[in-house]
Amino acid sequence: MLPLFQTFQPHPEICCSRQQYDADLSVFKHSLGIPEEAFHVENHPDFKWKAYYRFDYPEIFRHIAKHPKEARGILQSLCMKDRFFLAYFVAGWESGSVTGNKPYIVNLCRELEDGEQTGTIDVHAREHGKSACITIAGTLERILNNPECTTAIFSFRKSSAEKFLESVKHMLESDFMKWLFPSICYENTNQTQWSVQNGIRVKRKNQAMKEHTVEAFGLMEGMPTGGHYDHRIYDDIETEDMSSSPDQMELCFRKLMMSRYLGRDGGTEQIIGTYYSHCGTIVKLRDLKDVNGDPLYNLRLKPGTDDGTIAGKPVFFSQGYLDSKKIDLPSFNTQILCNPTPTSEIKLKFERFVAVPRRSLPKGRIKLMIVDPAGDKSVQSGVGNDKWAHGCISVDPYFDDMGLSDIFIEDIIFGEMSIDEAQDAAVTMYIRNGRITMLGIERVSTDSAWKHIKNALEATKRYLELHTKGKFGGNMMLLSPAGRSKNYKIEANLSWPLNNGKIHYVDDLPDDAIAGIKSECDKFPFFHVDILDMLSYVYDILADPTLPFYFGPEDEEDEDARDELGDYGGRCATTGY
């Protein structure tokens, strides 16, 4: 008999049966005089029950004490039907300050048992029992109900997956489980069928099946070359180190997609983890669609606070422990709030972009065009696709009293393109937007995208001359991050003008372009920022004092002069400069 059976005390906020929960809830509803459809127990803190156990454990344990011969059958049934019983009583998740006997865990276990069993992505706050209840207790429950099933556990590294397997292995090795399930558990095991490295194999009818009962693999290392498993679990497939490496995240995603071929028709899969960025593997999986356009996976999101904000009440932790996590907000956002960029943390608010009709654009504006090439070397060399961003941005060439000019996003092309597609897009944009005063192209290291675009434009009789910083002349500028990180450059260049209403976009931009800008703003700095990066280069161009156009203060005399200059805004009507 497990020691917990003698010492177990129900949690004061958890009742021992559904009948008691429903009965007391009904009385409480009636006493408040609230209509049935309008009542939500979470809105009434005076109501003490926050959960109910699937079974009345104290009554069951008293019955077993009186009728010990019935113990095995009763306990077998509990192990096979009650995920919380396995996680708390069998796995013993009750030591330390974070105990599993809490309403959150009881409700979680019931939701997992009663909810969908495949095609799920469980993104829960760190240390909130997702691995204990899904990967470990769930795997054990599956084995006890069907010893013939096979399970593959995948993590980023094989060693991480082996830790989950080791927990399942130790539970099946316990004297309690050997006594309770002698038809499944071995008294003695050998290394070929019972090891963390090679997998574990319980007693089963089909001993010829090459797949063990549970095996552990790594997505990035230790992937199997064969085998087909009834159930696949993906837990800890992302790490913090990966979040700063797009290549690693893309490789992990591709490896996971390949691992789906290790399943079988009618098999199941579950994905478990925590977000680290808006472009991580779990996000990509969350956004996948099936052939009918429906989500491929069902997302179950459980942040660590009741409203998903930093000010919310903890759903599992104590308030003091939750507060101790808040000293590092970026980590708190991803690990506890399950959101790399909560609303309170958004630095570039899309709502501060000003939409204007195209007919309202200033007549004397100056047009700039920016090309932000893909950073991937394979794309720069003409192989493969990656994200590019082209933009035609016009400038009203007059400073206000803050030294700012209004800029207008008139045209955007962005997305994954090969270098040939990007070159064609740049030429198309340059031609269709009339006179472009300055073409800026990012050049990093030795990439030659600018040469391809220059040559393509010259083939259409549009001739470009390199502008040298500090010297007058030229209509093409090579841009560079100049040692700045992309996120720093974006925030430094865009925050002030954006917050002061100086950045506009024409309201007839394609919907996907507007949605792209909004998405990048909402998720900055934890997401691809191709459009914002392109836009920020406008201010690098405007910072050059030798530009071939005039910027000056706007007063009454300047307005008169501007009218005289007409549409050219200080430029020569012949040359455009």
XYZ file of C-alpha atoms in Angstrom:
577
model
C 0.000 0.000 0.000
C 1.394 3.416 -0.950
C 2.095 5.715 2.022
C 0.022 8.482 0.434
C -3.096 6.359 0.862
C -2.858 6.695 4.638
C -1.908 10.397 4.697
C -3.987 11.841 1.857
C -6.164 14.838 2.699
C -8.464 16.409 0.102
C -7.520 19.923 -0.885
C -9.885 22.429 0.776
C -10.942 23.814 -2.624
C -11.552 20.400 -4.222
C -14.609 18.328 -3.422
C -14.573 14.545 -3.522
C -17.216 13.916 -6.165
C -18.969 15.438 -9.123
C -22.268 14.989 -7.305
C -21.093 17.098 -4.383
C -19.677 19.718 -6.761
C -22.913 19.984 -8.747
C -25.124 19.956 -5.651
C -23.216 22.676 -3.826
C -22.863 24.693 -7.014
C -26.609 24.537 -7.560
C -27.276 25.752 -4.025
C -24.751 28.530 -4.446
C -26.312 29.659 -7.742
C -29.752 29.732 -6.173
C -28.567 31.712 -3.153
C -27.113 34.385 -5.444
C -30.234 34.637 -7.554
C -28.150 34.546 -10.749
C -29.629 33.075 -13.966
C -28.119 29.725 -14.935
C -26.750 30.971 -18.277
C -25.066 33.993 -16.640
C -23.334 32.153 -13.821
C -19.586 31.532 -13.969
C -18.046 30.101 -10.828
C -14.646 31.695 -11.516
C -16.285 35.114 -11.126
C -17.422 34.303 -7.584
C -14.442 33.791 -5.265
C -16.750 33.072 -2.299
C -17.616 29.728 -3.812
C -15.025 27.349 -2.324
C -15.048 24.461 -4.796
C -12.687 25.038 -7.738
C -12.492 21.403 -8.862
C -13.669 17.901 -8.056
C -11.770 14.627 -7.914
C -12.856 12.037 -10.425
C -13.241 9.574 -7.549
C -13.817 9.917 -3.798
C -10.340 8.872 -2.675
C -10.891 8.985 1.120
C -13.958 6.753 0.797
C -12.107 4.382 -1.554
C -9.135 4.111 0.798
C -11.414 3.430 3.766
C -13.146 0.700 1.757
C -9.797 -0.872 0.836
C -8.730 -0.846 4.487
C -11.870 -2.807 5.373
C -11.729 -5.140 2.338
C -8.024 -5.621 1.480
C -8.772 -8.491 -0.902
C -10.467 -6.018 -3.231
C -7.500 -3.633 -3.224
C -5.820 -4.849 -6.412
C -8.903 -4.656 -8.590
C -9.907 -1.233 -7.283
C -6.429 0.229 -7.618
C -6.010 -1.247 -11.103
C -9.205 0.498 -12.164
C -8.018 3.799 -10.679
C -4.690 3.599 -12.517
C -6.384 2.867 -15.838
C -9.142 5.480 -15.550
C -7.733 8.358 -13.502
C -4.794 10.434 -14.788
C -4.575 12.401 -11.522
C -4.324 9.174 -9.514
C -1.321 8.125 -11.587
C 0.379 11.524 -11.463
C -0.151 12.115 -7.763
C -0.349 8.759 -6.008
C 1.728 6.502 -8.272
C 4.308 8.969 -9.612
C 4.324 10.645 -6.201
C 4.126 14.234 -7.366
C 3.555 15.611 -3.907
C 6.973 16.540 -2.566
C 8.370 20.050 -2.189
C 6.530 23.351 -2.305
C 4.847 22.673 -5.645
C 2.395 19.859 -4.990
C 0.180 18.242 -7.559
C -2.820 18.142 -5.224
C -4.223 21.462 -6.405
C -7.358 22.458 -8.349
C -5.350 23.392 -11.440
C -3.771 19.930 -11.738
C -6.995 18.060 -10.971
C -8.831 20.021 -13.650
C -5.934 19.617 -16.094
C -5.881 15.838 -15.710
C -9.616 15.596 -16.280
C -9.425 17.859 -19.354
C -6.619 15.739 -20.789
C -8.542 12.499 -20.283
C -11.852 13.814 -21.576
C -10.456 15.973 -24.378
C -8.945 15.218 -27.768
C -6.290 12.521 -27.746
C -4.489 13.400 -30.963
C -3.625 16.417 -33.082
C -3.125 18.622 -30.037
C -0.578 21.295 -29.144
C -0.425 21.936 -25.416
C 1.318 25.224 -24.680
C 1.241 25.587 -20.904
C 3.198 27.745 -18.487
C 6.514 26.326 -17.330
C 6.365 24.171 -14.150
C 2.605 23.728 -14.501
C 2.564 19.946 -14.830
C 2.204 19.501 -18.573
C 5.010 16.945 -18.915
C 4.062 15.112 -15.712
C 0.400 14.849 -16.690
C 0.726 14.340 -20.457
C 4.076 12.809 -21.327
C 4.691 10.685 -18.221
C 1.310 9.866 -16.641
C -0.391 9.820 -20.049
C 2.119 7.344 -21.467
C 1.799 5.082 -18.431
C -2.000 5.190 -18.587
C -1.890 4.233 -22.265
C 0.369 1.234 -21.546
C -1.822 -0.023 -18.701
C -4.909 0.106 -20.925
C -3.178 -1.389 -23.970
C 0.167 -3.134 -23.431
C 0.396 -3.794 -27.179
C 0.704 -0.068 -28.029
C 3.992 1.563 -28.936
C 5.043 5.116 -28.121
C 7.884 7.309 -29.409
C 8.915 10.322 -27.335
C 10.733 13.070 -29.250
C 12.667 16.003 -27.809
C 15.182 18.451 -29.221
C 17.986 16.153 -28.052
C 17.797 12.435 -27.364
C 19.051 12.951 -23.815
C 16.036 15.166 -23.071
C 13.590 12.561 -24.386
C 15.347 9.882 -22.352
C 14.547 11.760 -19.128
C 10.829 11.322 -19.827
C 11.330 7.672 -20.686
C 13.335 7.181 -17.496
C 10.408 8.447 -15.405
C 8.014 5.976 -17.083
C 10.588 3.206 -16.663
C 11.009 3.828 -12.918
C 7.250 3.778 -12.376
C 6.919 0.402 -14.114
C 9.832 -0.916 -12.031
C 8.217 -0.034 -8.695
C 7.113 -2.858 -6.403
C 3.638 -1.352 -6.320
C 3.203 -1.554 -10.099
C 4.714 -5.049 -10.259
C 2.191 -6.205 -7.677
C -0.670 -4.360 -9.291
C -0.005 -5.328 -12.957
C 1.923 -8.623 -13.012
C 0.646 -9.320 -16.547
C 2.446 -6.192 -17.806
C 5.471 -5.558 -15.560
C 8.531 -7.825 -15.386
C 9.962 -8.961 -12.083
C 13.404 -8.880 -13.689
C 14.403 -7.151 -16.900
C 17.374 -7.368 -19.273
C 19.188 -4.537 -21.006
C 18.053 -5.463 -24.515
C 14.388 -4.858 -23.707
C 14.588 -2.540 -20.730
C 16.911 0.454 -20.932
C 16.645 4.197 -21.358
C 18.968 4.113 -24.360
C 17.238 1.302 -26.268
C 13.676 1.619 -24.992
C 11.474 -0.435 -22.698
C 9.255 -3.369 -23.629
C 6.516 -4.584 -21.260
C 4.936 -8.038 -21.369
C 2.796 -8.221 -24.482
C 1.408 -10.763 -26.922
C 3.309 -9.509 -29.971
C 6.916 -9.944 -28.888
C 8.059 -10.047 -32.526
C 7.215 -6.380 -33.122
C 10.493 -4.496 -33.554
C 9.203 -1.321 -31.884
C 9.491 -1.319 -28.100
C 6.676 -0.158 -25.867
C 8.332 3.222 -25.326
C 11.410 4.635 -27.060
C 13.119 8.030 -26.875
C 14.571 10.006 -29.772
C 16.053 13.395 -30.553
C 14.832 15.484 -33.465
C 18.213 17.113 -34.079
C 20.228 14.059 -33.107
C 19.298 10.430 -32.680
C 16.353 10.328 -35.112
C 15.365 6.734 -35.974
C 15.653 5.598 -39.576
C 12.678 3.263 -39.330
C 9.826 2.105 -37.152
C 6.146 2.997 -36.917
C 4.615 3.919 -33.588
C 1.025 4.031 -32.400
C 1.594 7.231 -30.495
C 4.106 10.062 -30.906
C 4.775 12.613 -28.176
C 6.837 15.742 -28.819
C 7.986 17.382 -25.594
C 10.734 19.980 -25.131
C 11.318 20.316 -28.865
C 12.355 23.989 -28.536
C 15.081 25.589 -26.438
C 16.005 29.163 -25.655
C 19.215 28.813 -27.689
C 17.169 27.923 -30.763
C 15.089 31.116 -30.520
C 18.082 33.211 -31.593
C 18.888 30.974 -34.556
C 16.336 30.958 -37.409
C 18.312 28.197 -39.124
C 18.065 25.943 -36.055
C 14.343 26.583 -35.706
C 13.724 25.843 -39.370
C 15.791 22.652 -39.169
C 13.900 21.521 -36.053
C 10.582 22.133 -37.817
C 11.675 20.151 -40.878
C 12.917 17.282 -38.707
C 9.611 17.148 -36.860
C 7.649 17.094 -40.102
C 9.821 14.209 -41.289
C 9.260 12.348 -37.996
C 5.514 12.294 -38.708
C 6.261 9.461 -41.136
C 7.246 7.329 -38.140
C 3.592 7.055 -37.132
C 0.953 4.746 -38.470
C -2.546 5.052 -39.907
C -4.908 5.537 -36.992
C -2.077 6.527 -34.676
C -2.036 9.591 -32.449
C 0.316 12.481 -31.769
C 0.619 15.165 -29.104
C 2.883 18.211 -29.034
C 3.816 19.800 -25.721
C 5.919 22.851 -25.017
C 6.347 26.539 -24.346
C 6.778 29.411 -26.779
C 10.201 31.012 -27.085
C 9.506 33.247 -30.061
C 6.823 34.068 -32.622
C 8.657 32.145 -35.324
C 9.529 28.981 -33.410
C 8.677 25.405 -34.280
C 5.537 25.280 -32.128
C 4.190 28.478 -33.710
C 4.743 27.067 -37.192
C 2.947 23.864 -36.210
C 0.103 25.861 -34.656
C -0.413 27.724 -37.944
C -0.362 24.661 -40.209
C -3.506 23.959 -42.253
C -4.739 20.675 -43.636
C -5.792 20.136 -47.253
C -9.219 21.623 -46.466
C -7.749 24.786 -44.985
C -8.595 23.827 -41.395
C -6.014 23.974 -38.552
C -3.979 20.783 -38.505
C -3.619 20.941 -34.722
C -5.874 22.004 -31.876
C -4.101 24.493 -29.601
C -4.670 24.259 -25.847
C -3.101 27.388 -24.348
C -2.748 27.670 -20.570
C -0.844 30.709 -19.258
C 0.239 30.870 -15.623
C -2.109 33.733 -14.698
C -5.875 33.787 -14.811
C -6.066 36.493 -17.500
C -2.763 35.892 -19.299
C -1.260 39.196 -18.128
C 1.596 40.007 -15.776
C -0.888 41.498 -13.289
C -3.149 38.438 -13.290
C -3.595 36.043 -10.397
C -1.596 32.787 -10.427
C -3.486 29.672 -11.476
C -1.035 27.244 -9.849
C 1.927 28.989 -8.226
C 1.751 30.889 -4.987
C 1.680 34.665 -5.449
C 5.149 35.018 -3.945
C 6.674 32.396 -6.242
C 4.993 33.929 -9.286
C 6.286 37.403 -8.332
C 9.829 36.056 -8.029
C 9.693 35.129 -11.721
C 8.881 38.681 -12.823
C 12.417 40.050 -12.436
C 13.142 38.944 -16.013
C 10.112 40.020 -18.039
C 11.127 38.579 -21.452
C 11.491 35.132 -19.862
C 8.326 35.622 -17.796
C 6.389 36.478 -20.954
C 7.425 33.335 -22.790
C 7.632 30.835 -19.944
C 4.701 31.906 -17.766
C 2.384 34.014 -19.933
C 2.975 31.815 -23.028
C 3.234 34.979 -25.132
C 6.585 36.398 -26.291
C 4.999 39.830 -26.743
C 2.077 40.592 -24.413
C 0.070 43.703 -25.252
C 1.772 45.615 -22.446
C 5.169 44.886 -23.995
C 4.456 46.001 -27.579
C 6.987 48.693 -28.460
C 5.786 49.602 -31.956
C 2.033 50.013 -32.025
C 0.449 49.550 -35.425
C -2.419 51.845 -34.409
C 0.013 54.771 -34.593
C 0.524 54.361 -38.316
C -1.690 56.904 -40.053
C -3.785 55.745 -43.030
C -4.289 58.339 -45.776
C -6.043 58.259 -49.168
C -3.643 58.195 -52.100
C -5.223 61.345 -53.492
C -4.143 63.183 -50.313
C -0.423 62.519 -50.772
C 1.659 65.729 -50.891
C 2.310 66.927 -54.435
C 5.906 67.870 -53.705
C 6.867 64.579 -52.107
C 10.125 62.837 -52.919
C 10.089 59.103 -53.590
C 12.633 56.724 -52.145
C 12.779 53.001 -52.766
C 14.297 50.509 -50.337
C 15.302 46.925 -51.049
C 16.040 44.757 -48.004
C 17.464 41.496 -49.363
C 17.063 38.119 -47.723
C 19.872 37.324 -45.349
C 20.216 33.679 -46.317
C 23.425 32.940 -48.217
C 21.743 30.319 -50.381
C 19.312 32.964 -51.642
C 22.032 35.509 -52.267
C 23.845 32.924 -54.355
C 20.699 32.202 -56.363
C 19.631 28.959 -54.663
C 16.518 28.682 -52.493
C 13.973 31.174 -51.217
C 13.863 33.526 -48.240
C 12.021 36.691 -47.214
C 12.708 39.961 -49.028
C 11.070 43.348 -48.529
C 10.814 46.131 -51.138
C 9.131 49.424 -50.447
C 8.435 52.724 -52.158
C 8.414 55.344 -49.408
C 7.770 58.993 -50.175
C 8.890 61.937 -48.051
C 7.319 65.340 -47.657
C 10.623 67.268 -47.789
C 9.879 69.766 -45.038
C 10.753 69.492 -41.361
C 8.261 70.287 -38.641
C 9.247 71.986 -35.395
C 10.494 68.641 -34.034
C 12.805 68.143 -37.002
C 10.624 65.385 -38.456
C 9.220 64.903 -41.935
C 6.075 63.019 -42.868
C 6.782 59.790 -44.718
C 4.261 57.728 -46.688
C 4.365 54.010 -47.498
C 3.083 53.908 -51.076
C 4.033 50.445 -52.277
C 5.242 47.204 -50.667
C 6.353 43.851 -52.028
C 7.484 41.279 -49.462
C 7.706 37.551 -48.948
C 9.816 34.557 -49.867
C 11.564 35.074 -53.202
C 14.500 33.680 -55.082
C 17.072 36.238 -56.201
C 15.579 36.216 -59.722
C 12.069 36.834 -58.366
C 13.360 39.569 -56.059
C 15.190 41.242 -58.938
C 12.050 41.234 -61.106
C 9.990 42.613 -58.213
C 12.479 45.440 -57.633
C 12.455 46.436 -61.317
C 8.664 46.314 -61.425
C 8.320 48.508 -58.355
C 10.923 51.005 -59.598
C 9.171 51.418 -62.947
C 5.571 51.602 -61.729
C 6.227 54.283 -59.107
C 7.488 56.988 -61.441
C 10.556 59.035 -60.574
C 12.530 57.420 -57.745
C 14.965 59.966 -56.317
C 17.052 57.479 -54.361
C 17.213 53.690 -54.445
C 18.626 52.206 -51.258
C 19.726 48.569 -51.198
C 21.044 46.822 -48.105
C 24.454 45.320 -48.657
C 25.886 43.033 -45.997
C 29.376 41.637 -46.365
C 30.062 40.706 -49.983
C 26.540 40.019 -51.258
C 25.911 41.344 -54.758
C 22.108 41.717 -54.881
C 22.543 45.414 -55.639
C 24.575 44.648 -58.771
C 21.873 42.337 -60.121
C 19.186 44.978 -59.569
C 21.344 47.773 -61.023
C 22.049 45.763 -64.170
C 18.390 44.798 -64.563
C 17.271 48.445 -64.312
C 19.906 49.577 -66.796
C 18.459 47.050 -69.237
C 15.220 49.066 -69.053
C 17.095 52.388 -69.634
C 16.996 53.322 -65.938
C 20.561 54.232 -65.081
C 21.843 54.258 -61.537
C 24.927 55.943 -60.127
C 26.274 55.044 -56.695
C 25.930 57.768 -54.117
C 29.013 58.164 -51.943
C 28.355 59.226 -48.376
C 29.556 62.798 -47.813
C 29.529 63.667 -51.487
C 26.800 65.096 -53.682
C 25.418 63.144 -56.617
C 24.229 59.643 -57.317
C 20.820 58.037 -57.089
C 21.624 54.638 -55.559
C 22.800 54.167 -51.972
C 24.228 50.995 -50.450
C 22.835 50.591 -46.953
C 24.345 48.751 -44.019
C 23.366 47.872 -40.429
C 26.726 49.420 -39.475
C 27.176 47.196 -36.456
C 23.640 47.717 -35.159
C 21.393 44.781 -34.400
C 18.300 44.679 -36.555
C 15.966 45.201 -33.598
C 17.981 48.119 -32.243
C 18.035 49.814 -35.657
C 14.283 49.411 -36.076
C 13.390 50.704 -32.626
C 15.894 53.593 -32.766
C 14.773 54.747 -36.221
C 11.018 54.193 -36.038
C 9.874 54.757 -32.446
C 10.052 58.565 -32.374
C 8.426 59.316 -35.747
C 5.824 56.564 -35.262
C 4.826 57.817 -31.824
C 4.527 61.344 -33.206
C 2.246 60.485 -36.114
C 4.844 60.982 -38.861
C 4.601 57.560 -40.539
C 1.664 57.067 -42.923
C 0.511 54.423 -45.366
C -1.863 54.746 -48.280
C -5.160 53.082 -47.516
C -5.239 51.153 -50.787
C -2.197 49.024 -49.943
C -2.975 45.305 -50.374
C -4.550 43.725 -47.320
C -1.664 41.299 -46.904
C 0.825 44.192 -46.798
C -1.137 45.980 -44.064
C -1.564 42.702 -42.173
C 2.183 42.078 -42.511
C 3.052 45.457 -40.983
C 0.595 44.913 -38.132
C 1.875 41.415 -37.420
C 5.480 42.595 -37.262
C 4.546 45.477 -34.943
C 2.516 43.273 -32.619
C 5.279 40.677 -32.328
C 8.334 42.918 -32.361
C 11.063 42.127 -31.356
C 10.330 38.370 -31.249
C 9.451 37.785 -34.874
C 10.597 38.324 -38.451
C 10.788 42.076 -39.057
C 11.401 42.248 -42.784
C 9.023 45.145 -43.557
C 9.993 47.153 -40.468
C 13.669 46.618 -41.215
C 13.157 47.919 -44.749
C 11.167 50.901 -43.485
C 13.770 51.827 -40.869
C 16.371 52.313 -43.610
C 14.432 55.366 -44.819
C 15.811 57.265 -41.857
C 19.355 56.144 -42.634
C 18.930 57.675 -46.087
C 17.405 60.874 -44.732
C 20.274 61.248 -42.260
C 22.742 61.839 -45.114
C 23.235 65.646 -45.409
C 24.431 65.410 -49.010
C 21.187 64.088 -50.450
C 20.327 65.579 -53.854
C 17.184 67.320 -52.644
C 16.341 70.152 -50.324
C 14.966 69.847 -46.799
C 14.111 73.027 -45.015
C 11.797 74.509 -42.391
C 8.215 74.976 -43.461
C 7.023 78.557 -42.886
C 4.987 80.985 -44.926
C 7.867 81.890 -47.264
C 8.639 78.221 -47.823
C 5.007 77.481 -48.596
C 5.068 80.205 -51.249
C 8.281 78.798 -52.655
C 6.804 75.335 -52.591
C 3.832 76.471 -54.652
C 6.188 78.030 -57.192
C 8.210 74.845 -57.417
C 5.079 72.810 -58.111
C 5.241 69.049 -58.069
C 9.043 68.912 -58.074
C 9.422 70.145 -54.470
C 12.805 71.849 -54.918
C 14.116 69.529 -57.657
C 15.098 70.424 -61.181
C 12.237 69.728 -63.582
C 14.713 68.351 -66.119
C 16.987 66.101 -64.079
C 14.764 65.535 -61.085
C 17.576 66.524 -58.707
